[in-house]
Coordinates of C-alpha atoms in Angstrom, one line a residue:
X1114 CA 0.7 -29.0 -54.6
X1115 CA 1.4 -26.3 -51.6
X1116 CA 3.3 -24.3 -53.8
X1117 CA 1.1 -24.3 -56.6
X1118 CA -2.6 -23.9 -54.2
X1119 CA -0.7 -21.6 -52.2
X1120 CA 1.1 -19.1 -54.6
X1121 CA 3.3 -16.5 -52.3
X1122 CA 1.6 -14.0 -54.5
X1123 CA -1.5 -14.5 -53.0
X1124 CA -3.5 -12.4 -50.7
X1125 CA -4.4 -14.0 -47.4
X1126 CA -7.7 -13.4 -48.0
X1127 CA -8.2 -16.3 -50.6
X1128 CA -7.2 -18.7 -47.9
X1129 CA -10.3 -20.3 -48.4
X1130 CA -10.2 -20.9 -51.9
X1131 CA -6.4 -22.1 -51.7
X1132 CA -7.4 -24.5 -48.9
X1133 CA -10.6 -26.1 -50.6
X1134 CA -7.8 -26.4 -54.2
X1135 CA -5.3 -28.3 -52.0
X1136 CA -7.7 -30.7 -50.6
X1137 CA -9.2 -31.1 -54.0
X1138 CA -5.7 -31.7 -55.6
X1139 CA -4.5 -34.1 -52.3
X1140 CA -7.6 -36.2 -52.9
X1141 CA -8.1 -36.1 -56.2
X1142 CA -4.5 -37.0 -56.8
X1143 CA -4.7 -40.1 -54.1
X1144 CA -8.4 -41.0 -55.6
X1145 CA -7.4 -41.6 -58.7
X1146 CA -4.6 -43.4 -58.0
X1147 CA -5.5 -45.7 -55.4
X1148 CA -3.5 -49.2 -55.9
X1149 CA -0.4 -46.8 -56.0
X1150 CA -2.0 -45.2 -53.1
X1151 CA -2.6 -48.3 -51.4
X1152 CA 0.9 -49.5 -51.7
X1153 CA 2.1 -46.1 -50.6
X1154 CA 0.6 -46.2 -47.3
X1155 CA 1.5 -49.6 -46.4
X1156 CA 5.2 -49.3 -47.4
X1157 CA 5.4 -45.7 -45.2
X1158 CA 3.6 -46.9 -42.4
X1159 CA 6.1 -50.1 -42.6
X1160 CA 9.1 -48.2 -43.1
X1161 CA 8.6 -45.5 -40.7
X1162 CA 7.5 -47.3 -37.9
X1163 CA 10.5 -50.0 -38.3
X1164 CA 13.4 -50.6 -36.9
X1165 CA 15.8 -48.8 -39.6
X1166 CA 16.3 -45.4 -38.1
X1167 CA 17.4 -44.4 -41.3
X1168 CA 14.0 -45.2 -42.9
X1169 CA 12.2 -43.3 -39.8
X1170 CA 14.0 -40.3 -40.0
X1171 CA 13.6 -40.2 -44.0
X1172 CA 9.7 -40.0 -43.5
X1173 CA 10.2 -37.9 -40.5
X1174 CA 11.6 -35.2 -42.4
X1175 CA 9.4 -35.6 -45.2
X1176 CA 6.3 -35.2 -43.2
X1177 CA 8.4 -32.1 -41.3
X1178 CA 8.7 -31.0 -45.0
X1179 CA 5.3 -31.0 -45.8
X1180 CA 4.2 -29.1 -42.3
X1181 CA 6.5 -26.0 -42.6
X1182 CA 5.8 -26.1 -46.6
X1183 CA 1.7 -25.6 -45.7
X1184 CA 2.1 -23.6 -42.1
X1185 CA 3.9 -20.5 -44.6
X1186 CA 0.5 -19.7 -45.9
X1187 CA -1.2 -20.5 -43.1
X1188 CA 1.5 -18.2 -41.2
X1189 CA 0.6 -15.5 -43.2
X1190 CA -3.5 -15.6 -43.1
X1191 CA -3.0 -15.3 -39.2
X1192 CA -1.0 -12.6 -40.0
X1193 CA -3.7 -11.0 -42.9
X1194 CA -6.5 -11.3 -40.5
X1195 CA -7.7 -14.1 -42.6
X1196 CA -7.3 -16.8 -40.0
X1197 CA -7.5 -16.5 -36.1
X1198 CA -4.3 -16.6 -33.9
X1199 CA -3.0 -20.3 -33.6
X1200 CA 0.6 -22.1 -33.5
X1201 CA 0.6 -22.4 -37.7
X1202 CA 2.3 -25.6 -37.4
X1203 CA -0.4 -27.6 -35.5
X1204 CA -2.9 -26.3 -38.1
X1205 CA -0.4 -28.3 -40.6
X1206 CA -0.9 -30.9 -38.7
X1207 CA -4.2 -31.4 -38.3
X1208 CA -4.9 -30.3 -42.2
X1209 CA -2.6 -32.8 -43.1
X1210 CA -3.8 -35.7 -40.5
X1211 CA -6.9 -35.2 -41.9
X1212 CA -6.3 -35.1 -45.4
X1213 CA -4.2 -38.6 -44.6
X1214 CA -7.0 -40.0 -42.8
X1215 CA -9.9 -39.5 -45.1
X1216 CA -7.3 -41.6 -48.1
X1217 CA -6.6 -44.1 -45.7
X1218 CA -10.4 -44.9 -44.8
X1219 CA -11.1 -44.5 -48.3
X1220 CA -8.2 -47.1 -49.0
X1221 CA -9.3 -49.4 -46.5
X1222 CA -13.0 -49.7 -47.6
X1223 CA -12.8 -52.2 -50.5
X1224 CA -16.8 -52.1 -51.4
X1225 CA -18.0 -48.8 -52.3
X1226 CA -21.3 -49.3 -51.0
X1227 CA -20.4 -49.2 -47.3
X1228 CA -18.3 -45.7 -48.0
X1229 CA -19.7 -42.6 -47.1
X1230 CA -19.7 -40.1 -49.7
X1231 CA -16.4 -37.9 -48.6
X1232 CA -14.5 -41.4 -49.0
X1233 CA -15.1 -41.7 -52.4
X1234 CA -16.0 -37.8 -54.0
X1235 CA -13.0 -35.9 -53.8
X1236 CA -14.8 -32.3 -54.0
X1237 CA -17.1 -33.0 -51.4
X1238 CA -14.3 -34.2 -48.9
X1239 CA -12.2 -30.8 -50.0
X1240 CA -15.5 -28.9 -49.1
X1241 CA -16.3 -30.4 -45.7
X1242 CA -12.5 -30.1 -44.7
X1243 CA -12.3 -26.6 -45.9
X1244 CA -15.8 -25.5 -44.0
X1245 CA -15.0 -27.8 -40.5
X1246 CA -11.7 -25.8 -40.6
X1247 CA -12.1 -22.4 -41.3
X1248 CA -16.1 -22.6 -39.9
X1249 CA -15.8 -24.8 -37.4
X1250 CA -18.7 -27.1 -36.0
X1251 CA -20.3 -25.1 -33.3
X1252 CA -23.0 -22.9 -34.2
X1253 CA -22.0 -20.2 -31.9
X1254 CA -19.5 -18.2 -29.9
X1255 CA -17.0 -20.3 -28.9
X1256 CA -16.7 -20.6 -25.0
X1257 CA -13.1 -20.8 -23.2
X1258 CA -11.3 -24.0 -22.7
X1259 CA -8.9 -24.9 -19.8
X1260 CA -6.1 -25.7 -20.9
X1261 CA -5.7 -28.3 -17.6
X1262 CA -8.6 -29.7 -16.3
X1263 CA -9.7 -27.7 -13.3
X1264 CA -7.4 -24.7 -14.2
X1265 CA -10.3 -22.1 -14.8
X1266 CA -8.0 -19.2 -13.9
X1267 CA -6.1 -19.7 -17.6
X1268 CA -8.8 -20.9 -19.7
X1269 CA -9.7 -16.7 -21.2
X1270 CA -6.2 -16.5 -22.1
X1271 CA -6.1 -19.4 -24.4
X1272 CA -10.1 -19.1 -25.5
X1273 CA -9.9 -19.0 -29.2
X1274 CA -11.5 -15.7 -29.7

């Protein structure tokens, strides 16, 4: 699904676009197949976190495989001027933990009616996941954060801007 949302042919500009079609395939993909979803999740989460280091590292490197697959593109909108400057790996990260938890919750509510709509529409949960990333939640300039408590002297070198 990277490959295909995220063709190396393709301009950084239309990170956008290739992040709202990956979502969209993600969920839509998980959505429709939720008892294999369902089973999925409980057998990784099993596995992974056992004892059997074998069966740890195996979904170790998968989920390593899956975070340097999607930093590439996002690697190269930084460099396009299509994305701010950040670590493209923890951008993975959070695109992926996200993406993981919106199936989960969706797995876990059994009665539809007490879902919220991004639980249950696949679009709608690719749309809010694209904007909250690449437009963020405040409503203005973003101000400097420390990256220690206290530590003021730092915080304009590592203000997002």
């Amino acid at each position: 699904l990277i490959e295909r949302s995220f063709p190396a042919s393709a301009a950084p500009s239309n990170f956008r676009q290739a992040l709202y079609d990956y979502t969209l395939s993600c969920l839509t993909f998980y959505f429709e197949r939720r008892a294999l979803c369902f089973i999925l999740v409980k057998e990784a989460h099993r596995l992974g976190f056992g004892e059997d280091e074998a069966h740890v590292a195996y979904f170790h490197d998968q989920h390593n495989r899956l975070v340097y697959a999607l930093a590439e593109p996002i690697r190269k909108a930084i460099a396009g001027g299509a994305l701010r400057q950040a670590d493209p790996q923890d951008i993975a990260h959070l695109i992926l933990g996200t993406l993981q938890h919106l199936v989960t919750r969706a797995l876990m509510e059994r009665d539809a009616h007490h879902m919220d709509e991004c639980a249950h529409d696949p679009a709608m949960a690719a749309d809010f996941i694209t904007r909250l990333f690449l437009d963020g939640l405040a409503s203005g300039p973003s101000p400097a954060v420390p990256v220690h408590p206290g530590d003021e002297a730092d915080a304009s070198s590592h203000s997002p801007e």
